[in-house]
Coordinates of C-alpha atoms in Angstrom, one line a residue:
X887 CA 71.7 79.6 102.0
X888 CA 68.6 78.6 99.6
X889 CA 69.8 78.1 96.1
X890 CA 66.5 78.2 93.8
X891 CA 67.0 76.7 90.3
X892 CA 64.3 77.7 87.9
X893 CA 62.7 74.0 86.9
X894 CA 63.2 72.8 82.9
X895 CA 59.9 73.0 80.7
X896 CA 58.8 69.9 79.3
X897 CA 60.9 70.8 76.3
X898 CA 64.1 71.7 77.8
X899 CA 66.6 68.8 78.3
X900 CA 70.3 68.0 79.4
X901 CA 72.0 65.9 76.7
X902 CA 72.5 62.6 78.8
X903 CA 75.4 61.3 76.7
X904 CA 77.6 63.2 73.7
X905 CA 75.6 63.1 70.5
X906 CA 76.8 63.6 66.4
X907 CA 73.9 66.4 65.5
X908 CA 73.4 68.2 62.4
X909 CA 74.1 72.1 62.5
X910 CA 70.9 74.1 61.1
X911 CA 71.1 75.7 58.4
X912 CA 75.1 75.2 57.3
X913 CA 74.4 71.3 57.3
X914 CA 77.6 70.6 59.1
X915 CA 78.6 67.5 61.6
X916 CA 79.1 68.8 65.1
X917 CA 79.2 67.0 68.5
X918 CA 77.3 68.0 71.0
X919 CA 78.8 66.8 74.8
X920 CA 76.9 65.3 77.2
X921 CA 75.2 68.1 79.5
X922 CA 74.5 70.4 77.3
X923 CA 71.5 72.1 77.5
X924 CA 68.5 71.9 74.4
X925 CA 65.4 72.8 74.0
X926 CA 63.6 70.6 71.2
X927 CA 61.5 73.2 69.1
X928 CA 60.3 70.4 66.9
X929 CA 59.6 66.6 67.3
X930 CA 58.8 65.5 63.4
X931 CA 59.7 63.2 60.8
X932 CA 61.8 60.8 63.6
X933 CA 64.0 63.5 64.5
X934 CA 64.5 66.6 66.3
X935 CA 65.0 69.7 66.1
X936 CA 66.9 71.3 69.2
X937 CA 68.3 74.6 70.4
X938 CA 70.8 75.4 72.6
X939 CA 73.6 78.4 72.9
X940 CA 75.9 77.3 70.1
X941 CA 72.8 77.5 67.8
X942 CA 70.4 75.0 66.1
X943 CA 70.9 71.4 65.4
X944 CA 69.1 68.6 64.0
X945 CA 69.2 65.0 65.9
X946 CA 68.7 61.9 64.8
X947 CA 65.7 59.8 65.5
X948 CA 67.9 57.1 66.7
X949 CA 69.8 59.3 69.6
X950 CA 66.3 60.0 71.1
X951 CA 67.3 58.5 74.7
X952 CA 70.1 61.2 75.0
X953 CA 67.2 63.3 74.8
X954 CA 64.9 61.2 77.1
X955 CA 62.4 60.5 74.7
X956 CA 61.8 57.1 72.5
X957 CA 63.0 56.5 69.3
X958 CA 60.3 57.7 67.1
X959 CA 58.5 55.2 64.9
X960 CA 59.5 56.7 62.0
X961 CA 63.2 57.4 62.3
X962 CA 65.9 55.7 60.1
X963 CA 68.1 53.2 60.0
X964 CA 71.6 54.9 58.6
X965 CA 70.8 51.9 55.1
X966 CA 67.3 50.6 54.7
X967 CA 67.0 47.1 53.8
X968 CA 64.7 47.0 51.0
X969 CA 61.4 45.8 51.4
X970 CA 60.2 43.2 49.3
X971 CA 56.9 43.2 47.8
X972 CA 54.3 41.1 45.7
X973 CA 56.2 41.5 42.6
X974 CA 53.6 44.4 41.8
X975 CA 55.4 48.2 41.7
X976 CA 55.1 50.1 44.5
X977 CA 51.9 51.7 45.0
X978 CA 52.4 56.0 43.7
X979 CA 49.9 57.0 47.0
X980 CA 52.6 55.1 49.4
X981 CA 55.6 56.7 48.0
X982 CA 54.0 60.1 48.7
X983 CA 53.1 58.9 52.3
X984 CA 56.3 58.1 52.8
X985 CA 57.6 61.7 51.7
X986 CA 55.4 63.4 54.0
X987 CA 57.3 61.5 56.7
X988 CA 60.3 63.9 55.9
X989 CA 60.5 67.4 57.2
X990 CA 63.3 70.3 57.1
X991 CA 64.4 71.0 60.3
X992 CA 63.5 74.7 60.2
X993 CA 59.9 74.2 58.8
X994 CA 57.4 72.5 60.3
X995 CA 56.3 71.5 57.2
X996 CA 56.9 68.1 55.3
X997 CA 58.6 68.4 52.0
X998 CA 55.3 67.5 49.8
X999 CA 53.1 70.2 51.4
X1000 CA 56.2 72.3 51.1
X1001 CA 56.2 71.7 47.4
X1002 CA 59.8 70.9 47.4
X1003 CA 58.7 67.6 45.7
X1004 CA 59.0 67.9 41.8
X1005 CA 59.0 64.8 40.3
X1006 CA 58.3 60.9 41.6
X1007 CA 58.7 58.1 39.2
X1008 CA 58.7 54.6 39.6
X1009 CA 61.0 52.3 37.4
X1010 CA 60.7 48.6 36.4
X1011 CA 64.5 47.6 37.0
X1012 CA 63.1 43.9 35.9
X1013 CA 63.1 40.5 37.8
X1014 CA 60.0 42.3 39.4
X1015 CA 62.6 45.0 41.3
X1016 CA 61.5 48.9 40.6
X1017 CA 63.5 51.7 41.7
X1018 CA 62.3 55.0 42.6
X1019 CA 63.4 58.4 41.8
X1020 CA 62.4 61.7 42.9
X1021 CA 63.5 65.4 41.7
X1022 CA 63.1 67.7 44.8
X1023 CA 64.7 71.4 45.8
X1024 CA 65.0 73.0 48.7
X1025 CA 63.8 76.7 49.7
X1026 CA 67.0 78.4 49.5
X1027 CA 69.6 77.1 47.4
X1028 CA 72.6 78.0 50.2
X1029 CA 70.8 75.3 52.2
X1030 CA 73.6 73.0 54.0
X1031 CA 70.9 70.5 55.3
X1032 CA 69.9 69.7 51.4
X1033 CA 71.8 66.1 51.4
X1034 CA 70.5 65.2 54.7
X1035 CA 66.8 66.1 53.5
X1036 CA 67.3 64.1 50.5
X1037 CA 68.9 61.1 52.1
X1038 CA 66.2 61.2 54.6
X1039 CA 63.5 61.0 51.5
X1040 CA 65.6 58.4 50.1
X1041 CA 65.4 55.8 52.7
X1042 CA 61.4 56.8 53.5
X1043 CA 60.9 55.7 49.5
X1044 CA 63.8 52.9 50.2
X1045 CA 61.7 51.2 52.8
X1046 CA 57.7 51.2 50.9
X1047 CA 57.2 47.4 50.3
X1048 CA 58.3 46.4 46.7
X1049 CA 61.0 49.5 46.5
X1050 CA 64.1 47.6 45.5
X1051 CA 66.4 51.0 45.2
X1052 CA 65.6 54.4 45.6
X1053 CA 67.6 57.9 44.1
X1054 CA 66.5 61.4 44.9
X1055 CA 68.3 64.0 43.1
X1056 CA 68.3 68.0 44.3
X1057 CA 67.7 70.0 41.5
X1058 CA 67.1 74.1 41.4
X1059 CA 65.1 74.4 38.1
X1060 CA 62.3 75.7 38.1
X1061 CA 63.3 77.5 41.4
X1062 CA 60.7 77.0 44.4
X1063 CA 58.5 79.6 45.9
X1064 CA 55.7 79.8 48.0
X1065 CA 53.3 79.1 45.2
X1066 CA 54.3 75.9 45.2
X1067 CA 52.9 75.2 48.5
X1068 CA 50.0 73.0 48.9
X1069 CA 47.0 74.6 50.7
X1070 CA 47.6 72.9 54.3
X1071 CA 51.4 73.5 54.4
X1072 CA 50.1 77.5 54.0
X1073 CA 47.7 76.6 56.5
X1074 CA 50.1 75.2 59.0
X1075 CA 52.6 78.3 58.5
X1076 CA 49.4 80.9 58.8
X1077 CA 50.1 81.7 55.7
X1078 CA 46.5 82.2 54.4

């Protein structure tokens, strides 16, 4: 008896080992065993976005190799060491750089073109150390994966040479909308 099984797309992958994801959009912890079946719908910002029958999950960059892939270049160490600089603060066009490195895992947006940026300021903390802190939201407040967003903007701004410590605070006022969109994050949804 012939037993034909339909081939996996290039997208489509067996977990090879159990991994710690990130339910989408409740924000909760949730292994995932080894075998399971995903389908990565998105490869950005070092980590993956992955369905599979018990819903949509987020993986870390560094469990890429349960996936079969490669750690991404830009995924995350759980702490970033800071990087030390030339005593000068941290250049403003870096920090943003490093924010469009982060992505929610429903969107393929990053969070600056998604407007969910509202504030970035540097701070001397003295000894030539400055500290960075950003404002952002998130585009619905219900949003589980908010703390995981913001820790992953954290350590982006944590590791830009010359960051000595880095806070990003989720706030809700002035509520976001799609007006706060830059012109290629409507451009990359097909929103205009």
């Amino acid at each position: 008896m012939f037993n034909y099984r339909k081939p996996m797309s290039p997208s489509e992958r067996s977990l090879s080992r159990d991994v710690t994801a990130t339910l989408v959009p409740a924000g909760d912890s949730v292994n995932l065993p080894a075998g399971t079946k995903v389908t990565i719908t998105h490869r950005l910002g070092g980590n993956f976005t992955v369905v599979c029958d018990y819903g949509m999950f987020r993986i870390n960059g560094a469990d890429a190799a349960a996936l079969g892939e490669e750690v991404p270049g830009t995924a995350t160490a759980a702490t970033p060491t800071p990087t030390p600089g030339d005593g000068n603060p941290p250049p403003e066009p870096l920090l943003w750089e490093a924010l469009k490195t982060v992505f929610d895992p429903e969107i393929p947006v990053n969070i600056v073109d998604l407007g969910l940026i509202y504030t970035l300021e540097v701070k001397d903390l003295g000894d030539q150390r400055y500290g960075v802190e950003a404002k952002m939201t998130l585009t619905a407040p219900g949003c589980g994966m908010g703390p995981a967003i913001a820790e992953d903007a954290r350590a982006r701004l944590a590791a830009v040479p010359g960051v000595s410590e880095a806070k990003v605070e989720i706030v809700w006022d002035p509520p976001w909308s799609q007006e706060r969109m830059s012109e290629e994050g409507k451009m990359q949804l097909g929103l205009i």
